[in-house]
PDB file of C-alpha atoms in Angstrom:
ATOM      1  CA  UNK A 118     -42.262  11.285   4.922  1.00 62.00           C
ATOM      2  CA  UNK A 119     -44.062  13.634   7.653  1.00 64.00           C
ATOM      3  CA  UNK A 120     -41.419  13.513   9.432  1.00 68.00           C
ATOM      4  CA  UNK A 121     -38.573  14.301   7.098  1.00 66.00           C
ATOM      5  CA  UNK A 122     -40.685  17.157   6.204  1.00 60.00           C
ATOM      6  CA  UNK A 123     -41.584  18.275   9.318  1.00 63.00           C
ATOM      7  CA  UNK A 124     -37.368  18.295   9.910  1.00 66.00           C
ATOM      8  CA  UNK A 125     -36.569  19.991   6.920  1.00 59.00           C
ATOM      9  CA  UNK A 126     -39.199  22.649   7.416  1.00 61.00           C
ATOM     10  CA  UNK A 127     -37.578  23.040  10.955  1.00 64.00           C
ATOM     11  CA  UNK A 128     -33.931  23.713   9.807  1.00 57.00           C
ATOM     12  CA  UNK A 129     -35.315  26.032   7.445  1.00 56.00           C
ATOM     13  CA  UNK A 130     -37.001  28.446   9.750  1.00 55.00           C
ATOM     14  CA  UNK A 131     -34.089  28.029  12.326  1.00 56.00           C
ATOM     15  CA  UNK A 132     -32.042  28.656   9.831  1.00 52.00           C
ATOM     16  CA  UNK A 133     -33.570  31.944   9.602  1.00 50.00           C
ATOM     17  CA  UNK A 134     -32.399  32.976  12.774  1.00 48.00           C
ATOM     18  CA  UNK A 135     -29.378  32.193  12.074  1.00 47.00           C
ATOM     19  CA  UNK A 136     -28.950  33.723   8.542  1.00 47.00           C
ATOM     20  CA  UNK A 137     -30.568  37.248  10.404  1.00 47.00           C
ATOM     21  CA  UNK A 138     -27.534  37.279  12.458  1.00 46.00           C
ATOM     22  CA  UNK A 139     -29.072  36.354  15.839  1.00 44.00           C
ATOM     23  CA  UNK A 140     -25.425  34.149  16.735  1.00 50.00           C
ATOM     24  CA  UNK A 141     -22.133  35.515  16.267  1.00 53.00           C
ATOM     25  CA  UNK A 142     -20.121  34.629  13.266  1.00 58.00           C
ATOM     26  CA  UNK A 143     -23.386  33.320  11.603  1.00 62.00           C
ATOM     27  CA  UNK A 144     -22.903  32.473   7.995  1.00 77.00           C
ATOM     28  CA  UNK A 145     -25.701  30.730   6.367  1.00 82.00           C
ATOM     29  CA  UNK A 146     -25.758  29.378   2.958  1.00 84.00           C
ATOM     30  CA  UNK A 147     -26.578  25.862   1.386  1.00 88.00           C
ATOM     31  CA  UNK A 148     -24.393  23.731  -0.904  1.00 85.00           C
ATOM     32  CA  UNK A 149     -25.746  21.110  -3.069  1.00 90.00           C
ATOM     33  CA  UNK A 150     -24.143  18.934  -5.680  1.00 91.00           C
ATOM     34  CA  UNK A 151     -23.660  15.041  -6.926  1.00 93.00           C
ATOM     35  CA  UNK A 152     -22.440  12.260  -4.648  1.00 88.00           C
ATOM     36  CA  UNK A 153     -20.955   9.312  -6.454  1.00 89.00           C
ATOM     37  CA  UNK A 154     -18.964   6.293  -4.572  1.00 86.00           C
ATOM     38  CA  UNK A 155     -17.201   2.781  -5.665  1.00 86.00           C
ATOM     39  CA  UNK A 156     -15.701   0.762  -2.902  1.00 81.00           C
ATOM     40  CA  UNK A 157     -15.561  -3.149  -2.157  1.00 77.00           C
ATOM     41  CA  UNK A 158     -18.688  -4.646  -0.999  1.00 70.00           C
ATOM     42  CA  UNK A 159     -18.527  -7.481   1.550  1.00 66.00           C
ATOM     43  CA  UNK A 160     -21.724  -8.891   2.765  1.00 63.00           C
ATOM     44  CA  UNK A 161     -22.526  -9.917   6.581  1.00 57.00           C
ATOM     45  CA  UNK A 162     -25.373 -12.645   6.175  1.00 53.00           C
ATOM     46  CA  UNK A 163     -25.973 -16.140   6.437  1.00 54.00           C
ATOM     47  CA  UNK A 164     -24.671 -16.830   3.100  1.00 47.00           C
ATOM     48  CA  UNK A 165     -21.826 -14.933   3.698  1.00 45.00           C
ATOM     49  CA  UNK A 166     -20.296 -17.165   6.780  1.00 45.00           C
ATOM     50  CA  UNK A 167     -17.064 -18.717   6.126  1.00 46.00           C
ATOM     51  CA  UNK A 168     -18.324 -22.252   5.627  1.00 44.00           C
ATOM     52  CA  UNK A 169     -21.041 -24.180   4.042  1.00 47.00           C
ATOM     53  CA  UNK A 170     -22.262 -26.135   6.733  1.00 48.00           C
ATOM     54  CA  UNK A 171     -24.991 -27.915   4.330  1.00 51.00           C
ATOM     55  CA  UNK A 172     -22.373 -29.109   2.217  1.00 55.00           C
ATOM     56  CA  UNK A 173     -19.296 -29.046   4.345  1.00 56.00           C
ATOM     57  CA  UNK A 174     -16.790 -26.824   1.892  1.00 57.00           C
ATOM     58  CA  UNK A 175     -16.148 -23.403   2.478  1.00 56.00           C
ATOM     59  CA  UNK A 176     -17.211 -20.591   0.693  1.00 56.00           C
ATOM     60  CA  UNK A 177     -14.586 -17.995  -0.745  1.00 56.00           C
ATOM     61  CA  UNK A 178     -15.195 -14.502  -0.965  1.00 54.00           C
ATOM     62  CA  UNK A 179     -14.060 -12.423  -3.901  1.00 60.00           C
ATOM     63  CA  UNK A 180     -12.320  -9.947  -3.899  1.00 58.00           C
ATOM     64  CA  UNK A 181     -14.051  -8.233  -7.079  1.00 61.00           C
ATOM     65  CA  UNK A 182     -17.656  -7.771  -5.170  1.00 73.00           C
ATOM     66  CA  UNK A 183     -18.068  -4.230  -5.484  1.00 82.00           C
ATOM     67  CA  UNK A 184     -20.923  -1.247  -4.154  1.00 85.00           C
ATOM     68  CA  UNK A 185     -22.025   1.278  -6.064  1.00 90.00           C
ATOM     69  CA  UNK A 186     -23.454   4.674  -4.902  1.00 91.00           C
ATOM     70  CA  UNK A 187     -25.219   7.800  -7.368  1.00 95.00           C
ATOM     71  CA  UNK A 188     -26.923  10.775  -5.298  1.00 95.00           C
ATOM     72  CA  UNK A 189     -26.719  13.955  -3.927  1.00 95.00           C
ATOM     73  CA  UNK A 190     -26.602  16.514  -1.312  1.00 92.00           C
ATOM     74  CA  UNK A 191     -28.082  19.160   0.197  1.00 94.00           C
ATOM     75  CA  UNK A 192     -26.713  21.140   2.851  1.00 92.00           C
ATOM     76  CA  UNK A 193     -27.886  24.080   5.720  1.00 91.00           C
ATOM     77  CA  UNK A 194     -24.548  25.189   6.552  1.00 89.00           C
ATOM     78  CA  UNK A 195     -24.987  27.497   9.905  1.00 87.00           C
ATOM     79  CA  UNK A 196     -21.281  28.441   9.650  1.00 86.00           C
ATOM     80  CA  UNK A 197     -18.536  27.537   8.483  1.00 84.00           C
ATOM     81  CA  UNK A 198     -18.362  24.606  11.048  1.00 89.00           C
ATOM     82  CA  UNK A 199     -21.786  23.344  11.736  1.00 91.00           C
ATOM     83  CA  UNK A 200     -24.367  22.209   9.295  1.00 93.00           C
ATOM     84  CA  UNK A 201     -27.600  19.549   8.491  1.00 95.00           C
ATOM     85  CA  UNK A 202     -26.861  17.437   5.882  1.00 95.00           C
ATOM     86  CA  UNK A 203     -29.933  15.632   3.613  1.00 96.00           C
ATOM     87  CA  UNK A 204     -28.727  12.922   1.157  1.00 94.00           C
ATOM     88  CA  UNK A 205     -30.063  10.531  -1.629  1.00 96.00           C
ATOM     89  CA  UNK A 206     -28.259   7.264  -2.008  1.00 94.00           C
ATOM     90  CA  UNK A 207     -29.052   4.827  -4.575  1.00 95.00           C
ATOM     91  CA  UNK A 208     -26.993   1.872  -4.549  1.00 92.00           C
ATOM     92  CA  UNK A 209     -25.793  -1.398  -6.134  1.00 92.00           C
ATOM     93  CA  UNK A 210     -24.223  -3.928  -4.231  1.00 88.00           C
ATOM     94  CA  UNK A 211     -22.558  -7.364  -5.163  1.00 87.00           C
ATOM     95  CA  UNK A 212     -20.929 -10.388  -3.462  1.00 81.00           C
ATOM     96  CA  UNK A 213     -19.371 -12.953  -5.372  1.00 80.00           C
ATOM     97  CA  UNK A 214     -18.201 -16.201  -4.282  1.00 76.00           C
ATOM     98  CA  UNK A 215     -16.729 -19.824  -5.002  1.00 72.00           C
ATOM     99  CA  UNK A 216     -18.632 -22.477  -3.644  1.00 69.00           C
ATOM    100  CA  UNK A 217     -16.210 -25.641  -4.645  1.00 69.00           C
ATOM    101  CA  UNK A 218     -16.230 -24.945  -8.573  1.00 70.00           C
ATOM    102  CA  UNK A 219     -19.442 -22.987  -8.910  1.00 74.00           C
ATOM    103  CA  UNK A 220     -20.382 -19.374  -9.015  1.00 78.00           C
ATOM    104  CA  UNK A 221     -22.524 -17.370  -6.796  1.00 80.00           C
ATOM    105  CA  UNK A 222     -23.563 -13.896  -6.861  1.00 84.00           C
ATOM    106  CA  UNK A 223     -25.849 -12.072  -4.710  1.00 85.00           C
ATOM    107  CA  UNK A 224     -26.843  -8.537  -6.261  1.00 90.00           C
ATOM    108  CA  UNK A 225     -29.220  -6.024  -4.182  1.00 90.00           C
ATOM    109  CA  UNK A 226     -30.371  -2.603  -5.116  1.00 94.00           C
ATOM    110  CA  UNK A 227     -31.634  -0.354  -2.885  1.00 94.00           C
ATOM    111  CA  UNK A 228     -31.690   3.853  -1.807  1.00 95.00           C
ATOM    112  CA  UNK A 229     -30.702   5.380   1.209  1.00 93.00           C
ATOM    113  CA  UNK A 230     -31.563   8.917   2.555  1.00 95.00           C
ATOM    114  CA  UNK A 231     -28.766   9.754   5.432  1.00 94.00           C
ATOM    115  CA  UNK A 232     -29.890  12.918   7.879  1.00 96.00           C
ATOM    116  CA  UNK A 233     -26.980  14.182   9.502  1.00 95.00           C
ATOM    117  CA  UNK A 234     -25.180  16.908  12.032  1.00 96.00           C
ATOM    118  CA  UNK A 235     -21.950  17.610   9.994  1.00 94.00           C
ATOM    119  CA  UNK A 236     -19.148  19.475  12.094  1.00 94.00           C
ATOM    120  CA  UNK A 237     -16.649  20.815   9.519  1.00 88.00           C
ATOM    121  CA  UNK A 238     -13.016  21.506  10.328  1.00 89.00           C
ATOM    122  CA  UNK A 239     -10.675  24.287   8.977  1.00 85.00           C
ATOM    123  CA  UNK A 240      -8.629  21.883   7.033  1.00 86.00           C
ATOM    124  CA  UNK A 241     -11.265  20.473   4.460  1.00 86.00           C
ATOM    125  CA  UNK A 242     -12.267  17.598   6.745  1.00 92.00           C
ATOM    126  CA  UNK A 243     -15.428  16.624   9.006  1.00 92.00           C
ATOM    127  CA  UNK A 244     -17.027  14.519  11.435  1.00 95.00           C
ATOM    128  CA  UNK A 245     -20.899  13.619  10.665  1.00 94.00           C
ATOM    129  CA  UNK A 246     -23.453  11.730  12.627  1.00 96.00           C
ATOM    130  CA  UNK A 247     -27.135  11.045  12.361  1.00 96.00           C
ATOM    131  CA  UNK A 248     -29.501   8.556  11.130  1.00 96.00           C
ATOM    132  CA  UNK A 249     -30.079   7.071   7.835  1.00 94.00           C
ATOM    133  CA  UNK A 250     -33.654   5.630   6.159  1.00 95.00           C
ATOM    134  CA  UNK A 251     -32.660   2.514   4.152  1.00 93.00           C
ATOM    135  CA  UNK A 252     -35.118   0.626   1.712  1.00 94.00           C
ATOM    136  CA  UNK A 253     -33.983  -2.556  -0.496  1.00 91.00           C
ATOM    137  CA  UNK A 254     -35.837  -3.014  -3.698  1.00 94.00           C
ATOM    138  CA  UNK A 255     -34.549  -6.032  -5.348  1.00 93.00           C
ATOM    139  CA  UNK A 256     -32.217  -8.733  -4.125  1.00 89.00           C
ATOM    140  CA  UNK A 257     -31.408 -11.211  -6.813  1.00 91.00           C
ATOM    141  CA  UNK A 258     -29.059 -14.748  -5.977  1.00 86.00           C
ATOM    142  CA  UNK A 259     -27.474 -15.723  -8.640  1.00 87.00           C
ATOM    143  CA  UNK A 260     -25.960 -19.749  -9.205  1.00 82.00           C
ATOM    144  CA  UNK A 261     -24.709 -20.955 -12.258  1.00 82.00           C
ATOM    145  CA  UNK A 262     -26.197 -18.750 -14.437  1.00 84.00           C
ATOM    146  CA  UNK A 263     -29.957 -19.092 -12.729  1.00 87.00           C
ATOM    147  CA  UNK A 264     -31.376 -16.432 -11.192  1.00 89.00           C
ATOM    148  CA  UNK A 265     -33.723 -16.348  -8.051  1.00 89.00           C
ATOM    149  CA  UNK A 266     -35.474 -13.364  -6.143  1.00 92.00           C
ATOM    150  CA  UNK A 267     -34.619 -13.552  -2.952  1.00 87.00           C
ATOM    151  CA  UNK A 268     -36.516  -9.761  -2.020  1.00 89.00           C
ATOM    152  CA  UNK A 269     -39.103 -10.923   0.169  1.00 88.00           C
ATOM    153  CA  UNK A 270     -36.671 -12.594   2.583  1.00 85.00           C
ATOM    154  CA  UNK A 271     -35.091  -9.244   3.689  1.00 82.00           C
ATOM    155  CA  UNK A 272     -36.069  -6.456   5.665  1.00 83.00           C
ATOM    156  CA  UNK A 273     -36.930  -4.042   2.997  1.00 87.00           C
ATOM    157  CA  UNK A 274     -37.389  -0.575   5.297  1.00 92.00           C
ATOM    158  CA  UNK A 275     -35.292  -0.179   8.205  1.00 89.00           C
ATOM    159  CA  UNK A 276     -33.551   2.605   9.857  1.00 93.00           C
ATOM    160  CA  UNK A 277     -29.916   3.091  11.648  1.00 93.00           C
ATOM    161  CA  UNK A 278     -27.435   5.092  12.851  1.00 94.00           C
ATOM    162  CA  UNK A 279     -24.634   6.712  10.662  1.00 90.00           C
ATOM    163  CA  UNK A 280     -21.382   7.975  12.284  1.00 93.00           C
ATOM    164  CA  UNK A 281     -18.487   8.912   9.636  1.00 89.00           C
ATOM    165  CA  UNK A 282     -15.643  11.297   8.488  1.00 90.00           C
ATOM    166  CA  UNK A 283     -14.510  12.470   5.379  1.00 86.00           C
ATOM    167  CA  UNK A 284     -13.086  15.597   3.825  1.00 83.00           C
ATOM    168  CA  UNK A 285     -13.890  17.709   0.797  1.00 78.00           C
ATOM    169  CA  UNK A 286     -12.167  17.349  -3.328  1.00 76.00           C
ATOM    170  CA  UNK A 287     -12.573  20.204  -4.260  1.00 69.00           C
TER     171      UNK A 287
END
């Protein structure tokens, strides 16, 4: 937490310099506003390889598993092309599968805060890179109906590296 204070406080006061005019073409302001996302979910884990080898079927993947993401942003924007990005994530994720005629479900929960370098192009678009804090809070296995908490078999806090592009709605 130091630390994403002690980087936030820094893009602030450079920002400063920036904002005062120091570079030409400087343009400072901050955007904010509401991130939401819905996308397939397709989980990489040992219960998600292609084949049961305890029981010798294979496990089918389907196609309705499905992430959710509710957050927001805030944004330093040096320019109109250059700015550090801070984001909430909170997240819902689920895999469902077929195991011969029974059900499984795996559902985890979780936040992410992303910290990235966004370089914004004239048309609407932009490439972003950085890292991103992750934390699980609850990962729940569901067979036939009976629930089990699997939580304290998974990394809960871990960090990585975020590389994406995108483009703005509106």
């Amino acid at each position: 937490m130091k630390k994403t204070l002690l980087t936030l406080f820094t893009a602030v006061a450079i920002s400063t310099g920036f904002s005062q005019g120091l570079f030409k073409d400087s343009k400072f302001f901050i955007d904010f506003g509401p991130k939401v996302s819905i996308g397939p979910s397709w989980f990489n884990n040992d219960v998600s390889v292609p084949f049961n080898t305890t029981e010798s079927t294979p496990y089918l993947h389907k196609l309705n598993s499905m992430r959710l993401n509710a957050g927001g942003k805030f944004a330093f924007n040096f320019n109109d092309n250059f700015a550090i990005v801070a984001e909430y994530l909170y997240s819902t994720n689920n895999q469902v599968y077929n195991v011969d005629s029974n059900n499984l479900e795996i559902k985890s929960i979780g936040s992410e805060i992303p910290l990235l370098l966004r370089f914004n192009k004239e048309n609407d678009t932009y490439i972003e890179t950085g890292i991103v804090f992750g934390n699980t809070q609850s990962v729940t296995e569901t067979f036939n109906g009976v629930s089990t908490d699997y939580t304290s078999l998974y990394n809960t806090k871990r960090r990585g590296f975020l590389f994406g592009v995108g483009g703005y709605a509106f």
